Amino acid sequence: MTRHDPLGSLEDMLRYAQDALEIAEGWPLEAQEADRWRTFALVHCVELIGEAASRVPATFRESHPGIPFGEAIGMRNRLIHAYDSIDMAVVWAVVRNELPPLVAALREILEGRRD
């Protein structure tokens, strides 16, 4: 199994969460069917957050219970394996409600590691 740098994976999670928030900015859920490329980009960002989360070692995940690693990984798995039944309202709720606190928590960890 390939070992990944936990801080690099956290940075990836942060970058993709910020990208997802930028994509969703000012874009109502009702408009998602009319803009498939933007929808694909948003879903892909959420997938990548989960993929990066899965690369963080379990010991690090366990020592940072405020980061929803398990939920991010589960969401990624659902989006990848049940791609034909994605509920955009759920994705939308995750982006709008879960990503802002995730971004804040990741920034706090990363800033603390850089000091």
Tab-separated table of C-alpha atoms in Angstrom:
chain	number	residue	atom	x	y	z
A	1	MET	CA	0.000	0.000	0.000
A	2	THR	CA	1.328	3.429	-0.917
A	3	ARG	CA	1.899	5.816	1.961
A	4	HIS	CA	0.667	9.357	1.510
A	5	ASP	CA	1.722	12.523	3.275
A	6	PRO	CA	-1.108	13.369	5.693
A	7	LEU	CA	-0.532	17.113	5.367
A	8	GLY	CA	-0.564	16.854	1.584
A	9	SER	CA	-3.863	14.993	1.758
A	10	LEU	CA	-5.288	17.623	4.122
A	11	GLU	CA	-4.157	20.332	1.710
A	12	ASP	CA	-5.902	18.463	-1.107
A	13	MET	CA	-9.085	18.212	0.960
A	14	LEU	CA	-8.922	21.943	1.644
A	15	ARG	CA	-8.301	22.851	-1.995
A	16	TYR	CA	-11.184	20.727	-3.298
A	17	ALA	CA	-13.543	21.962	-0.584
A	18	GLN	CA	-12.698	25.544	-1.501
A	19	ASP	CA	-13.177	24.716	-5.189
A	20	ALA	CA	-16.592	23.178	-4.483
A	21	LEU	CA	-17.667	26.247	-2.532
A	22	GLU	CA	-16.498	28.491	-5.360
A	23	ILE	CA	-18.393	26.422	-7.942
A	24	ALA	CA	-21.571	26.546	-5.836
A	25	GLU	CA	-21.305	30.272	-5.057
A	26	GLY	CA	-24.425	32.063	-6.266
A	27	TRP	CA	-25.646	28.982	-8.119
A	28	PRO	CA	-29.060	27.706	-7.006
A	29	LEU	CA	-29.749	23.988	-6.787
A	30	GLU	CA	-32.613	24.401	-9.240
A	31	ALA	CA	-30.134	25.483	-11.941
A	32	GLN	CA	-27.972	22.362	-11.711
A	33	GLU	CA	-29.824	20.443	-14.413
A	34	ALA	CA	-29.219	23.263	-16.877
A	35	ASP	CA	-25.461	23.284	-16.242
A	36	ARG	CA	-24.232	19.713	-16.399
A	37	TRP	CA	-20.535	20.626	-16.539
A	38	ARG	CA	-20.769	22.668	-13.378
A	39	THR	CA	-22.686	19.813	-11.749
A	40	PHE	CA	-19.989	17.330	-12.800
A	41	ALA	CA	-17.294	19.633	-11.405
A	42	LEU	CA	-19.107	19.999	-8.088
A	43	VAL	CA	-19.633	16.245	-7.704
A	44	HIS	CA	-16.020	15.571	-8.659
A	45	CYS	CA	-14.738	17.979	-6.001
A	46	VAL	CA	-16.767	16.134	-3.363
A	47	GLU	CA	-15.403	12.812	-4.661
A	48	LEU	CA	-11.843	14.125	-4.438
A	49	ILE	CA	-12.351	15.371	-0.884
A	50	GLY	CA	-13.313	11.816	0.068
A	51	GLU	CA	-10.427	10.292	-1.860
A	52	ALA	CA	-7.942	12.602	-0.147
A	53	ALA	CA	-9.553	11.801	3.223
A	54	SER	CA	-9.049	8.084	2.577
A	55	ARG	CA	-5.321	8.698	2.156
A	56	VAL	CA	-4.937	10.206	5.614
A	57	PRO	CA	-3.555	7.543	7.969
A	58	ALA	CA	-6.056	6.087	10.433
A	59	THR	CA	-3.982	7.221	13.414
A	60	PHE	CA	-4.154	10.830	12.237
A	61	ARG	CA	-7.889	10.530	11.557
A	62	GLU	CA	-8.487	9.128	15.026
A	63	SER	CA	-6.539	11.967	16.631
A	64	HIS	CA	-8.661	14.581	14.810
A	65	PRO	CA	-12.285	13.623	15.514
A	66	GLY	CA	-13.493	17.092	14.507
A	67	ILE	CA	-12.765	16.325	10.856
A	68	PRO	CA	-15.471	14.111	9.297
A	69	PHE	CA	-13.060	11.788	7.506
A	70	GLY	CA	-15.428	8.810	7.606
A	71	GLU	CA	-18.339	10.812	6.240
A	72	ALA	CA	-16.195	12.250	3.439
A	73	ILE	CA	-14.968	8.781	2.478
A	74	GLY	CA	-18.509	7.392	2.618
A	75	MET	CA	-19.805	10.197	0.418
A	76	ARG	CA	-17.032	9.559	-2.088
A	77	ASN	CA	-17.881	5.863	-2.192
A	78	ARG	CA	-21.566	6.599	-2.685
A	79	LEU	CA	-20.872	9.047	-5.526
A	80	ILE	CA	-18.460	6.687	-7.264
A	81	HIS	CA	-20.326	3.407	-6.856
A	82	ALA	CA	-23.907	4.662	-7.054
A	83	TYR	CA	-23.270	7.275	-9.739
A	84	ASP	CA	-26.589	6.452	-11.377
A	85	SER	CA	-28.600	7.496	-8.338
A	86	ILE	CA	-26.853	10.654	-7.139
A	87	ASP	CA	-29.230	12.916	-5.263
A	88	MET	CA	-27.998	16.429	-6.017
A	89	ALA	CA	-30.010	17.818	-3.112
A	90	VAL	CA	-27.811	15.738	-0.790
A	91	VAL	CA	-24.612	16.833	-2.549
A	92	TRP	CA	-25.848	20.409	-2.410
A	93	ALA	CA	-26.583	20.165	1.328
A	94	VAL	CA	-23.111	18.750	1.963
A	95	VAL	CA	-21.462	21.556	0.010
A	96	ARG	CA	-23.529	24.318	1.608
A	97	ASN	CA	-23.665	22.998	5.183
A	98	GLU	CA	-20.679	20.716	5.739
A	99	LEU	CA	-17.877	22.202	3.668
A	100	PRO	CA	-17.594	25.640	5.327
A	101	PRO	CA	-16.838	24.139	8.774
A	102	LEU	CA	-14.564	21.554	7.121
A	103	VAL	CA	-12.581	24.344	5.450
A	104	ALA	CA	-12.240	26.156	8.788
A	105	ALA	CA	-11.098	23.000	10.612
A	106	LEU	CA	-8.599	22.062	7.908
A	107	ARG	CA	-7.154	25.580	7.864
A	108	GLU	CA	-6.737	25.458	11.634
A	109	ILE	CA	-4.863	22.150	11.497
A	110	LEU	CA	-2.679	23.195	8.577
A	111	GLU	CA	-1.837	26.598	10.049
A	112	GLY	CA	-0.924	24.920	13.329
A	113	ARG	CA	1.427	22.537	11.512
A	114	ARG	CA	3.188	25.354	9.653
A	115	ASP	CA	4.081	27.289	12.807
